[in-house]
Short mmCIF file of C-alpha atoms in Angstrom, two decimals:
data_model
loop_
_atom_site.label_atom_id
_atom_site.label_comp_id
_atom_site.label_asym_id
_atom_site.label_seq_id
_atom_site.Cartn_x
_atom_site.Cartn_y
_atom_site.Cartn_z
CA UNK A 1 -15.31 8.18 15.45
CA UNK A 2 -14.47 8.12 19.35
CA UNK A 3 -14.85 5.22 21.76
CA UNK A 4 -14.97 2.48 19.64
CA UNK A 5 -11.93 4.47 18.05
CA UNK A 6 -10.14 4.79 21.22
CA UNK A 7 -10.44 1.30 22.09
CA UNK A 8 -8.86 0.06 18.56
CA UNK A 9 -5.75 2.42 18.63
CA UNK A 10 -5.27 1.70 22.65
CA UNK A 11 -5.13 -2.32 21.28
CA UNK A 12 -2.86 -1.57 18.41
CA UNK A 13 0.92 -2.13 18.41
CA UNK A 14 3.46 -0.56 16.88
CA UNK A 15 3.04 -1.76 13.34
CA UNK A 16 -0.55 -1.15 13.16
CA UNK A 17 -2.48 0.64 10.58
CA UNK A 18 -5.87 2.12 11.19
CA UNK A 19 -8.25 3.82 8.92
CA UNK A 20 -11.48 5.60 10.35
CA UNK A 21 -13.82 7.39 7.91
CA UNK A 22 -16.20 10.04 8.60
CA UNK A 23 -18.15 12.40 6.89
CA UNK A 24 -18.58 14.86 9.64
CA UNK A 25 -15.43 17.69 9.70
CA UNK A 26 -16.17 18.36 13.13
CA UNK A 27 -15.71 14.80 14.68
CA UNK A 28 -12.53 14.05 12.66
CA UNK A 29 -11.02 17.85 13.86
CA UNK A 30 -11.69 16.51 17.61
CA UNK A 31 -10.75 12.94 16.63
CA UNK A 32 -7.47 14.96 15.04
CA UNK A 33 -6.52 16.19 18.11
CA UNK A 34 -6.55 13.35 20.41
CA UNK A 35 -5.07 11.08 17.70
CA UNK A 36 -3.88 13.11 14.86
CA UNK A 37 -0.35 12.81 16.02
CA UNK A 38 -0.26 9.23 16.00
CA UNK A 39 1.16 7.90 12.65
CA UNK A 40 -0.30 4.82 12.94
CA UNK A 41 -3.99 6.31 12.68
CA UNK A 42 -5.37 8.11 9.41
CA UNK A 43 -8.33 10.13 10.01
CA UNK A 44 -10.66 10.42 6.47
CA UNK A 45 -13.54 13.11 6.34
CA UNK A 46 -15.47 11.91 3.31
CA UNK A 47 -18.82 9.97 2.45
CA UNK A 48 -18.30 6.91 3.57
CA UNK A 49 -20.18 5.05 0.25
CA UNK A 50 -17.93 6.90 -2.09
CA UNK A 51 -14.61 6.04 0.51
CA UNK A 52 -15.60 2.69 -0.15
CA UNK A 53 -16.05 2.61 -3.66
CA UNK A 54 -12.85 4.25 -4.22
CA UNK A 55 -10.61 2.16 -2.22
CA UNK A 56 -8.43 0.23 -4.02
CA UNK A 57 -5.30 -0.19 -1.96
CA UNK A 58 -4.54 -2.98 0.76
CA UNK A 59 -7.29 -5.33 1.86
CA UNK A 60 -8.04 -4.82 5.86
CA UNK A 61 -7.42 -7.90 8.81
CA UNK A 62 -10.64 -6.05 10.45
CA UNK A 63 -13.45 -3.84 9.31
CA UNK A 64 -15.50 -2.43 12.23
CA UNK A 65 -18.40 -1.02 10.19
CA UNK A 66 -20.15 1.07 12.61
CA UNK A 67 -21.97 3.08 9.73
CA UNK A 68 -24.29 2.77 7.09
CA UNK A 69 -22.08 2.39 4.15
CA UNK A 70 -20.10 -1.03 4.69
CA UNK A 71 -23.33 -2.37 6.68
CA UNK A 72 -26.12 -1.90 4.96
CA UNK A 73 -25.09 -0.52 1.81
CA UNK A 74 -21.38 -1.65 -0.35
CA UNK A 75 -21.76 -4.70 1.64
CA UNK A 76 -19.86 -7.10 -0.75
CA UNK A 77 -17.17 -4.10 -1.81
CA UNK A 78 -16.48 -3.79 2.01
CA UNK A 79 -16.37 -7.51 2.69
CA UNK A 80 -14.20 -7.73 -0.77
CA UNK A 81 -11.64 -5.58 0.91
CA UNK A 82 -10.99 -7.74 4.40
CA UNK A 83 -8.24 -10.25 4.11
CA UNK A 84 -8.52 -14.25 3.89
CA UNK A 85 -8.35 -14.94 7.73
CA UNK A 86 -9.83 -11.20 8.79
CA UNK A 87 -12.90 -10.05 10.44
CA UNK A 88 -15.92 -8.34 9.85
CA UNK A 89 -17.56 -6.55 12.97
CA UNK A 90 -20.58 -5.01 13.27
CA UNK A 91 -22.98 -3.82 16.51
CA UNK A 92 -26.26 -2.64 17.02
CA UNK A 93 -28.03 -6.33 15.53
CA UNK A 94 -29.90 -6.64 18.38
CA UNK A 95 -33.44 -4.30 18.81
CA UNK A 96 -32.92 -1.10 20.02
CA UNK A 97 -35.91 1.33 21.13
CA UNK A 98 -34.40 4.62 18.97
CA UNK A 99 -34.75 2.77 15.69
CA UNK A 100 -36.97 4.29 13.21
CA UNK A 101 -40.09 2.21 11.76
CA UNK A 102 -38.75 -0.28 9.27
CA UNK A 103 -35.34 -0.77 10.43
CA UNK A 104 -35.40 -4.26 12.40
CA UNK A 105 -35.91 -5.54 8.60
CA UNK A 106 -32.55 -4.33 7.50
CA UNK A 107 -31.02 -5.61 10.53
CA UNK A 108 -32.87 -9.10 9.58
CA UNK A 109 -31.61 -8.99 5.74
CA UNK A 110 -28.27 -8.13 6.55
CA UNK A 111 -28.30 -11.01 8.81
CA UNK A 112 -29.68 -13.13 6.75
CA UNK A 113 -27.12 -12.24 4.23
CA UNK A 114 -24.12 -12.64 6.56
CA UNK A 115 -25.36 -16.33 7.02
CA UNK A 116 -25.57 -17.48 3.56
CA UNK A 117 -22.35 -16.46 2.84
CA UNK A 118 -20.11 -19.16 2.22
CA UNK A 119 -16.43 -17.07 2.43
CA UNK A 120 -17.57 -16.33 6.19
CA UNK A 121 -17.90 -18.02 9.55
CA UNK A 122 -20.58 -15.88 11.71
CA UNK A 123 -20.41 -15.16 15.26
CA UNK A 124 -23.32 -13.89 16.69
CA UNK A 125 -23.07 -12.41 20.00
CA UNK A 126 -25.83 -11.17 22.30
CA UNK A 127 -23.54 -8.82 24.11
CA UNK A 128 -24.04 -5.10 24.47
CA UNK A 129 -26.74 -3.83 21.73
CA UNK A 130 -25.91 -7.21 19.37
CA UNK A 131 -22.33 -7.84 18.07
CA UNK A 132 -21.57 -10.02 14.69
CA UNK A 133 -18.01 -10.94 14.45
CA UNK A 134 -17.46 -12.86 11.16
CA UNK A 135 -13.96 -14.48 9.85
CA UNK A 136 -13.02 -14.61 6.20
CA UNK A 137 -12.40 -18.50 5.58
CA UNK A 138 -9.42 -19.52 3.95
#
């Protein structure tokens, strides 16, 4: 909810949809008014995990999952809901020195996860604090 925000809608054309979900009120009021006029954007305060476990609408051509729920937690609902020929994108894979103690092992099981999956191609990119990019195959 902001840059990474900013950057999507500024790359979005006129028939674009965008969904961003957060559970803090006071980052979707400022989000709301830079973008809340913009009918292509919807802006969703809720708990992410229950968003996604809700959701039961149109599947997605990209997921940037830049939260817990969708990374490391309602990993196969979120990656149910991307479209055959989407993408997947997550950051922060690589180490980064504000982690807490334990969390370079969820980084290496979700990994691990993303690369035995057989409905993905993986990109791993060591750009910026660690980018995945992963297609749905068809």
């Amino acid at each position: 909810m902001g840059l990474s925000l900013s950057w999507m809608i500024d790359g979005m054309d006129s028939e674009s949809k965008l969904i961003s979900v957060d559970n803090d009120p006071k980052l979707i009021e400022i989000a709301e008014n830079y973008f809340g006029q913009d009918k292509r954007v919807e802006l969703i305060c809720a708990d992410g995990t229950e968003w996604i476990k809700n959701y039961n609408k149109d599947k997605f051509d990209l997921v940037f999952a830049d939260a817990w729920p969708g990374k490391y937690s309602e990993i196969e609902e979120i990656l149910d809901m991307i479209k055959v020929g989407g993408l997947y994108i997550i950051d922060d894979m690589l180490t980064q020195p504000n982690w807490p103690d334990g969390h370079q092992e969820n980084v290496d099981k979700l990994i691990e996860y993303l690369e035995n999956r057989k409905d993905f191609n993986l990109t791993k990119m060591n750009w910026s604090t660690g980018i995945i990019i992963a297609t749905k195959k068809y």
